[in-house]
Coordinates of C-alpha atoms in Angstrom, one line a residue:
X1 CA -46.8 -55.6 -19.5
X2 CA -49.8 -58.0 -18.5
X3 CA -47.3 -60.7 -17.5
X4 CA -45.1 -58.6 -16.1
X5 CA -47.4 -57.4 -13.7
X6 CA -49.5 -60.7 -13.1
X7 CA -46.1 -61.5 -11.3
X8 CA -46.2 -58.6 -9.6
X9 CA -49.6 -60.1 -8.5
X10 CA -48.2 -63.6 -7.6
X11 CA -45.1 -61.6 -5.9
X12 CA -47.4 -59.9 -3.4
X13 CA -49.7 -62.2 -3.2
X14 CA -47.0 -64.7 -1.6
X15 CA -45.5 -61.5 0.8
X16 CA -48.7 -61.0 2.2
X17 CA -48.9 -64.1 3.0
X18 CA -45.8 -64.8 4.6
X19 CA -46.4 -62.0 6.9
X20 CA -49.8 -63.4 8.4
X21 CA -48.1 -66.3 9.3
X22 CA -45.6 -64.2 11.0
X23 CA -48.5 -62.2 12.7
X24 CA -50.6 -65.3 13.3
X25 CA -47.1 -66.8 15.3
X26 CA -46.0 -63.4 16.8
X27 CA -49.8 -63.0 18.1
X28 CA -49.9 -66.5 19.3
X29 CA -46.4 -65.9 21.6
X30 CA -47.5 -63.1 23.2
X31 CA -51.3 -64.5 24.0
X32 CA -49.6 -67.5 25.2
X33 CA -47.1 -65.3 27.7
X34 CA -50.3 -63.4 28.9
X35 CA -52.7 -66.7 29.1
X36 CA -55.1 -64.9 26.9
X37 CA -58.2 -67.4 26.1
X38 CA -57.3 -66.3 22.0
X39 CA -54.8 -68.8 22.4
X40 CA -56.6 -71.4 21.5
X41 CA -57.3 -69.8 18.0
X42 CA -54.3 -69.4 17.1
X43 CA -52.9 -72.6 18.0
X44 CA -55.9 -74.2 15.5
X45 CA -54.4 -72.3 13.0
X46 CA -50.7 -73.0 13.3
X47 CA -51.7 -76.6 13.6
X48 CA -53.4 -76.7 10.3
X49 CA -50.4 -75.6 8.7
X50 CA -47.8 -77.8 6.3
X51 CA -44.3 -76.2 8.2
X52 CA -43.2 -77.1 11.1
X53 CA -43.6 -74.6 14.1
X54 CA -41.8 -74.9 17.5
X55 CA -41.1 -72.2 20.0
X56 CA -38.5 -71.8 23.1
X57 CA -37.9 -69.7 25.9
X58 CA -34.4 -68.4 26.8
X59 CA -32.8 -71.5 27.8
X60 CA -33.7 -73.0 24.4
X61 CA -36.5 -75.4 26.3
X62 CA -39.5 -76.5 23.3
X63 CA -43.2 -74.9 25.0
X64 CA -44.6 -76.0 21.7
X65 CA -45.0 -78.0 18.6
X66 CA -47.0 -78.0 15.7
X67 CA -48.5 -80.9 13.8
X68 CA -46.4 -80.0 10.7
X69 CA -43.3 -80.7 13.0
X70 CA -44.8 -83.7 14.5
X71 CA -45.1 -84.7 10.7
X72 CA -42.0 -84.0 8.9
X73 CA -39.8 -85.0 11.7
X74 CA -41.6 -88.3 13.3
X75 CA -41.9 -87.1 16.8
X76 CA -44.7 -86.3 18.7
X77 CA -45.7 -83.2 20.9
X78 CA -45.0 -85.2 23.9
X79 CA -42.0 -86.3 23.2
X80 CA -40.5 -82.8 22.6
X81 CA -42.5 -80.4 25.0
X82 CA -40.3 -79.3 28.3
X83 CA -37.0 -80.9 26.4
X84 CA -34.2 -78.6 25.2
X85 CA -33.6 -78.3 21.5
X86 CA -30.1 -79.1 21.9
X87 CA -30.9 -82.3 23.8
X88 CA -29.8 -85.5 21.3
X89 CA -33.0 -84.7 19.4
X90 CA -33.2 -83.2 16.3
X91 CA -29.5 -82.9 16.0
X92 CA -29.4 -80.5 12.7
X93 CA -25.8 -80.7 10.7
X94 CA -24.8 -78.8 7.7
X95 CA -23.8 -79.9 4.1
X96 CA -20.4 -80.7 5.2
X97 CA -21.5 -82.9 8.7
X98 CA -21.0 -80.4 11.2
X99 CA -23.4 -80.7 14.2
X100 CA -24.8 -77.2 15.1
X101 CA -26.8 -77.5 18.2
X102 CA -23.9 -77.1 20.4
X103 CA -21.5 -74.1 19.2
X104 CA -23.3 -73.3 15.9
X105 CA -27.1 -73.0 16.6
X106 CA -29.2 -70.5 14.9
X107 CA -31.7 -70.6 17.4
X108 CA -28.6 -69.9 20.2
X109 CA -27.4 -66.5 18.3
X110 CA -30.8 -65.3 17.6
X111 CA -31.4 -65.3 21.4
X112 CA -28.3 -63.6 22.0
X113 CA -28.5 -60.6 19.4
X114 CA -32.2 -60.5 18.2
X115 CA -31.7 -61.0 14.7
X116 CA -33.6 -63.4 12.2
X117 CA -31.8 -66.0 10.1
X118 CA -32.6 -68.3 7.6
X119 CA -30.4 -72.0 7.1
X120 CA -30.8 -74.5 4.5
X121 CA -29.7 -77.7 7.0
X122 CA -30.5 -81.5 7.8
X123 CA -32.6 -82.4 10.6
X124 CA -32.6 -85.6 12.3
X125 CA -35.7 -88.0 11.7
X126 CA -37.2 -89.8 14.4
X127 CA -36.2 -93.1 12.2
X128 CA -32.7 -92.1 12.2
X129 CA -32.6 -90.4 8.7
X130 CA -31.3 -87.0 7.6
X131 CA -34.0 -84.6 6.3
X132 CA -33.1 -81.6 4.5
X133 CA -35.0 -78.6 5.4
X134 CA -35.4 -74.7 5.1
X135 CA -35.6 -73.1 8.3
X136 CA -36.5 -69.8 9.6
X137 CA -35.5 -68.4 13.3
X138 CA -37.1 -65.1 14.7
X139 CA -37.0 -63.9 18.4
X140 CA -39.9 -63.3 20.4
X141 CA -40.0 -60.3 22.6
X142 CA -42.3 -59.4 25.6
X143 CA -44.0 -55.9 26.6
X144 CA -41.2 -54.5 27.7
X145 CA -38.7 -55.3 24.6
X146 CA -37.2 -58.3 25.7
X147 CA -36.5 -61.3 24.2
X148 CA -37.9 -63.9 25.8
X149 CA -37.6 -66.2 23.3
X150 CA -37.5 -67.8 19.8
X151 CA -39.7 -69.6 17.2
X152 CA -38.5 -71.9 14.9
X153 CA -40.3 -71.9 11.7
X154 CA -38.9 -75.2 9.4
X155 CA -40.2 -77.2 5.9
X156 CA -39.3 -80.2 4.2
X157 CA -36.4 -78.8 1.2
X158 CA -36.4 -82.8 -0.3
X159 CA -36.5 -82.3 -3.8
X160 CA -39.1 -85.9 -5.0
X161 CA -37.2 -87.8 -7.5
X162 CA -40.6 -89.0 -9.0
X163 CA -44.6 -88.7 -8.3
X164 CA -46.6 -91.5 -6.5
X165 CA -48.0 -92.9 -9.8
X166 CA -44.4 -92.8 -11.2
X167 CA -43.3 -95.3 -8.4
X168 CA -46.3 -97.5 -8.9
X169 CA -45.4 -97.2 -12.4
X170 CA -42.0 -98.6 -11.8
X171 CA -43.1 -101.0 -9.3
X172 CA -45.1 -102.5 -11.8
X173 CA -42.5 -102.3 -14.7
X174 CA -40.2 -104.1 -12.2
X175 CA -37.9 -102.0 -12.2
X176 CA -38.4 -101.1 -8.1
X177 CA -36.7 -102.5 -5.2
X178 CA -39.3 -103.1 -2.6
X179 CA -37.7 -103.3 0.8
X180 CA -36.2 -99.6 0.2
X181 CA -38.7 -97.8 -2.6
X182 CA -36.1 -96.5 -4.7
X183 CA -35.2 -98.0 -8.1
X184 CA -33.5 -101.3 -8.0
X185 CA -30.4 -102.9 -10.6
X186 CA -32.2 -103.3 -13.8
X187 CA -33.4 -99.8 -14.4
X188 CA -30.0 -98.8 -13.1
X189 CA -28.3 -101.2 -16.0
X190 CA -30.6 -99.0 -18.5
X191 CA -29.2 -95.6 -17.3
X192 CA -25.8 -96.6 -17.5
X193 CA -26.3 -97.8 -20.8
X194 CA -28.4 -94.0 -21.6
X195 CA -25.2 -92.8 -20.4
X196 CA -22.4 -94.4 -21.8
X197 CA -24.2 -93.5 -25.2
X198 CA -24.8 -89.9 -24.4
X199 CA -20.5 -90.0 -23.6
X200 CA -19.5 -91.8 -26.6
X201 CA -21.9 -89.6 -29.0
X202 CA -21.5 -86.3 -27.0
X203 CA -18.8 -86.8 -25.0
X204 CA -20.8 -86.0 -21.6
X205 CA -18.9 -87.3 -18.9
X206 CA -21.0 -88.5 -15.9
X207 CA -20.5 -89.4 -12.3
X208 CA -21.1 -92.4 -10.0
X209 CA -21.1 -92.9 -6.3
X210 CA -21.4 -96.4 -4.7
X211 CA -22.4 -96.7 -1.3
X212 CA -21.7 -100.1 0.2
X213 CA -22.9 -101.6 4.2
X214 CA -20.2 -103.3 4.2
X215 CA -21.0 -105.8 6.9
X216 CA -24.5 -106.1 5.8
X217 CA -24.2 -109.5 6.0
X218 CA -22.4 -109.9 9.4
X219 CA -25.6 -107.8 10.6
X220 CA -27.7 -110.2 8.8
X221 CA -26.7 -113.2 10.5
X222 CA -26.1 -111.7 13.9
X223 CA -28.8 -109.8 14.5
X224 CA -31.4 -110.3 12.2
X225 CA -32.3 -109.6 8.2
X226 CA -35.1 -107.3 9.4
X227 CA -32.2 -105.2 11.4
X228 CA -30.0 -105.6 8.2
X229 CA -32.9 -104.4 5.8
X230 CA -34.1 -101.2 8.5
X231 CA -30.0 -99.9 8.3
X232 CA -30.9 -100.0 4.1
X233 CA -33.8 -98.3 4.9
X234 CA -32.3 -95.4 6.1
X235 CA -29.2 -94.8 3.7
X236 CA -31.7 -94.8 1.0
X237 CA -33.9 -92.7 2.6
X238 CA -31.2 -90.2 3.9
X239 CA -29.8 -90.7 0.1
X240 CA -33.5 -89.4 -1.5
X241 CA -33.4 -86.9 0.3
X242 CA -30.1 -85.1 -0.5
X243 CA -30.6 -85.8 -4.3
X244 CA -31.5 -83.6 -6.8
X245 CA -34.2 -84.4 -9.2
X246 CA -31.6 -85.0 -12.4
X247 CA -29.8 -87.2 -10.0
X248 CA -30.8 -90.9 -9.7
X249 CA -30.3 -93.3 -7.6
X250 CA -30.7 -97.0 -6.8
X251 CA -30.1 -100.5 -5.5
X252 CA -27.0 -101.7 -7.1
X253 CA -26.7 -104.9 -5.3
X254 CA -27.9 -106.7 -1.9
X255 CA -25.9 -104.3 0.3
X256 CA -24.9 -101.7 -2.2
X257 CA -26.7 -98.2 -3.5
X258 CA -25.6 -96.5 -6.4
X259 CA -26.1 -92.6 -7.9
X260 CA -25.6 -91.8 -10.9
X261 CA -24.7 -88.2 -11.7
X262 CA -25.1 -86.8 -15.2
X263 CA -22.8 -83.9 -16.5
X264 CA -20.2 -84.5 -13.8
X265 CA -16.8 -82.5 -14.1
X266 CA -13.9 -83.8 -12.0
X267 CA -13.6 -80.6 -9.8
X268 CA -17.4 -80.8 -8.6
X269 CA -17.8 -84.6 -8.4
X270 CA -14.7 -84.7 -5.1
X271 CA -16.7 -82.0 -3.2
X272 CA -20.3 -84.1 -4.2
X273 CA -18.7 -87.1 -2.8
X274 CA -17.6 -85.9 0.4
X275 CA -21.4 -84.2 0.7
X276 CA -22.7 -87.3 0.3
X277 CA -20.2 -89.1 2.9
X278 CA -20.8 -86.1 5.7
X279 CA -24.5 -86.7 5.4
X280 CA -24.8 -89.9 5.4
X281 CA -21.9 -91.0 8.3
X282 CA -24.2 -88.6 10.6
X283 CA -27.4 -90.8 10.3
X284 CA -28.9 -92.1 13.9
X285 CA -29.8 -96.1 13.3
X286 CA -30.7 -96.1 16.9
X287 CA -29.7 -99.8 17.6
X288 CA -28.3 -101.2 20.9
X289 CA -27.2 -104.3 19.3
X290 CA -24.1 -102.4 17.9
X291 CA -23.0 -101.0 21.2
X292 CA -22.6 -104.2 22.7
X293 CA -20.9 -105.9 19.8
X294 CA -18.5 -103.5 18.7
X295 CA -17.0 -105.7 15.6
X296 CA -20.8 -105.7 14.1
X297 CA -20.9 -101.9 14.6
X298 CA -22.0 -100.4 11.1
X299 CA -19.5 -100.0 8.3
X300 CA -20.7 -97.7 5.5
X301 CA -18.1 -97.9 2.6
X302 CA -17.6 -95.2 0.0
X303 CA -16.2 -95.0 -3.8
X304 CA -16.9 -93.3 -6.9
X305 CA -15.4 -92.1 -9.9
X306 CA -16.3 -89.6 -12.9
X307 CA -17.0 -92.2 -15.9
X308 CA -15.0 -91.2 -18.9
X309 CA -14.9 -94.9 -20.8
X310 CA -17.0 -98.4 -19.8
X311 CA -13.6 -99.6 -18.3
X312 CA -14.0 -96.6 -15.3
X313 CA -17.6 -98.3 -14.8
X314 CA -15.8 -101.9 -14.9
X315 CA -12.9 -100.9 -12.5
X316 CA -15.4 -99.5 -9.9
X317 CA -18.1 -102.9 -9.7
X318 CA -15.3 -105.4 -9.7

């Protein structure tokens, strides 16, 4: 019974304070709308906060933006303030690649009927990769009961594949690839090998995805190996963050990442795949070069299989 209700506790003690955010926020918009001098109070405290906070009046332009957003999406209040939402900027997607900001925006529909919603979507980095995040969307009403806009309440949902003393660890095992922090071929070679034992002792089939910039070294030569190492960069950021814990991930070769997912089933590993395809064809590298040189334009290649014998592994590499 003491358990039971020191969750009870924990329950309430998290509803509470949920809800003085939401007052701090709701407080904050209507102090703001009335150029009240508490503004400034407010604002300290929605500043010091992890989420990230931005608010928009009717036609979906940003009058604010908190240092959490600044933080988990690489762009600064400046940049964003007076801009529309749905102007090339964040450019949120769902799991399966759709774009939302133009027909499908939470913030758009909550401004037309009022009601809250909650997504689980990817927003676009500053640095061209996808984040994952939760979001929240409320309205915002004035004295008279009108909405006059909406606030946009969002955190980072990346799940960390490992703690900071966990990558020096591998780092200093060798077993890290330093131009895109993620694990490099060797510790890979060791989880296949965990796996292929765990299949022929338990029969536990397992999955593996390889993603391959194809013309990594066209980019290499024409641009520069900086340029060809900052595309990398992405992918296997984008990649971390749509992984689950469990899952793991690494650099196969020069221009190649693999994943590795245990327990894999044929009828979940095609619709894992083509997440990981949707997410990753909808990053933003951001680089002129490729509009002017249309045959180095990037090439991200795709192939996988769900590993049943050491020949599927064999057949995939070659």
């Amino acid at each position: 019974m003491q358990v039971i209700t020191f969750y009870y506790l924990k329950l309430l003690e998290h509803l509470i304070s949920c809800y003085i955010m939401y007052l701090v926020i709701k407080k904050y918009i209507e102090d703001k709308m009335k150029n009240q001098l508490k503004n400034d109070m407010y604002k300290k405290i929605l500043d010091n906060i992890s989420d990230g906070v931005y608010f928009v009046d009717k036609e979906r332009k940003i009058e604010y933006w908190n240092n959490g957003a600044e933080k988990i999406t690489g762009y600064k209040q400046k940049e964003v303030l007076d801009s529309n939402c749905f102007d090339d900027l964040l450019c949120h997607c769902s799991d399966s690649g759709d774009l939302l900001c133009k027909n499908n925006c939470p913030l758009s529909f909550t401004l037309k009927d009022g009601k809250e919603r909650e997504a689980e979507v990817y927003l676009r980095h500053k640095d061209g990769s996808r984040v994952p995040v939760k979001i929240k969307v409320s309205p915002v009403y004035d004295e008279n009961n009108e909405i006059t806009g909406a606030v946009e309440i969002f955190s980072d949902n990346s799940e960390t594949l490992s703690a900071y003393d966990m990558i020096e660890q591998l780092r200093k095992l060798a077993f890290f690839d330093d131009t895109t922090n993620i694990p490099n071929r060797k510790f890979l070679d060791i989880k296949l090998n965990q796996h292929l034992n765990d299949l022929k002792e338990n029969n536990l089939f397992f999955g593996i995805i390889l993603i391959r910039f194809a013309n990594y070294n066209n980019v290499k030569c024409s641009a520069s190996r900086e340029t060809a190492d900052t595309i990398l960069k992405i992918i296997a950021k984008t990649l971390d963050g749509v992984l689950a814990p469990f899952h793991i991930l690494g650099r196969y070769d020069e221009d190649t990442f693999m994943i590795i997912l245990p327990k894999m089933i044929e009828s979940d590993f095609k619709d894992f795949e083509q997440r990981i395809k949707n997410i990753v064809n909808r990053c933003s590298f951001g680089l002129d070069f490729f509009s002017e040189k249309k045959e180095d334009s990037i090439k991200i290649c795709f192939s996988g299989t769900v590993v049943k014998s050491r020949e599927d592994i064999e057949n995939l590499v070659i």
